C-alpha angles and dihedrals in degrees: 000000000000090000092054090049090051090050091049091047090051091050091049091051090050091050092048090049091053091047092050092049091050092047090049092051091048091049091051093051090047099046100036097073090051093049090046092053094046093049091041090056088068095051129091115254091246092054091047094050096043091049123189137175095286110096092184119076116259086213125020114233108194090169088078088077092051090050091047093050094050098034097053097041086239095182092058097037093046091052090050090050091049091051092049095044097044091044092051091046097050096044091045091052092048096047100038097048093048093044092047090051093048094048090048102043107021129077121209137144114283095013095133092045093051092046090048090055090051092050091047090057089061085075099037121083119169089183120186092354090082096050097085097051090043091051092048090049091050089049092051090050091046091238097122094090095071142041092258098096091050090052095046095046092047090051091054092050097066104027096101092062094043093049090048091054093045095050092047091053094046089049088059092055112095113253089220087080090059092048092050091050091049090052088053089056101261118150123225094271094037086059088053093051099042104031113018102035096058092054092048093074096109095052091040088057089053093048092045092053096044095044094046090051090048093053093042095050097043109124119152097051096046088046091057097040095048099037092114096032112067093178092062098053117122124224096264091060093041093052091053090051088061089080088076094059094080099078108228097000129053110263098229093162092058091044090051089051090051092048090051091053091046091057094060098078090048090053090050092053090048092052090052097049104027094098091064097033101085097036091048093049093049097043092044091058097050095091133013 
């Protein structure tokens, strides 16, 4: 008996050792690009292009950040990115929480079919193929002169996942709370506002973080929609334009500095919502 326990303990240690090695490798591959970009943002463009074995700058060039801030119109582009990201986040929270509540608590013809279509779109991505018809539709509706179409299209892109999380979380809430609210005279949507919405904070934190990141990192669609309107470009497009500030060669050092600055707002949002992120993701996937 003791021998079998020792064998099992040895096997468990071996398995844990393999898991830790795999996690370490994954962490290195995840963190290394970020470290490379941050350290590269302090190098001269020549040193960055020539390369070499030294990952740390031989000479620290803090002026890269000044050049990135002025060259990319960071104040304007950052504000545009904030408008897009906050807009996507707020609309996504509003739609997904209400839809999740309706799919969980309401009964109407075709509910399962409609929800099945939403879930199916979690695995379907038409990508850049849809950009042209969407741009032509925005032009016909005279919406292509603002950031509104970018916000609305971005909201539609991730709604299937957010509704799935919301419904799963609402399913885990005891229905006795709904019945008690109904006895107290609350209507269907009053129950949502007063009872369900306050307990949705964990999943709302998850949706807020994911949707803000989606709006902040969007590149191809804003590039197309703002191609002729420089003042509407978000930060992702503006950072990429920094490559052209190096004269004959691409200014990768300046672009790396811009990318490092662009990461800061995303980190701030993560710090705000990280407490609810994991609990919301787990609870939202309990039931579907």
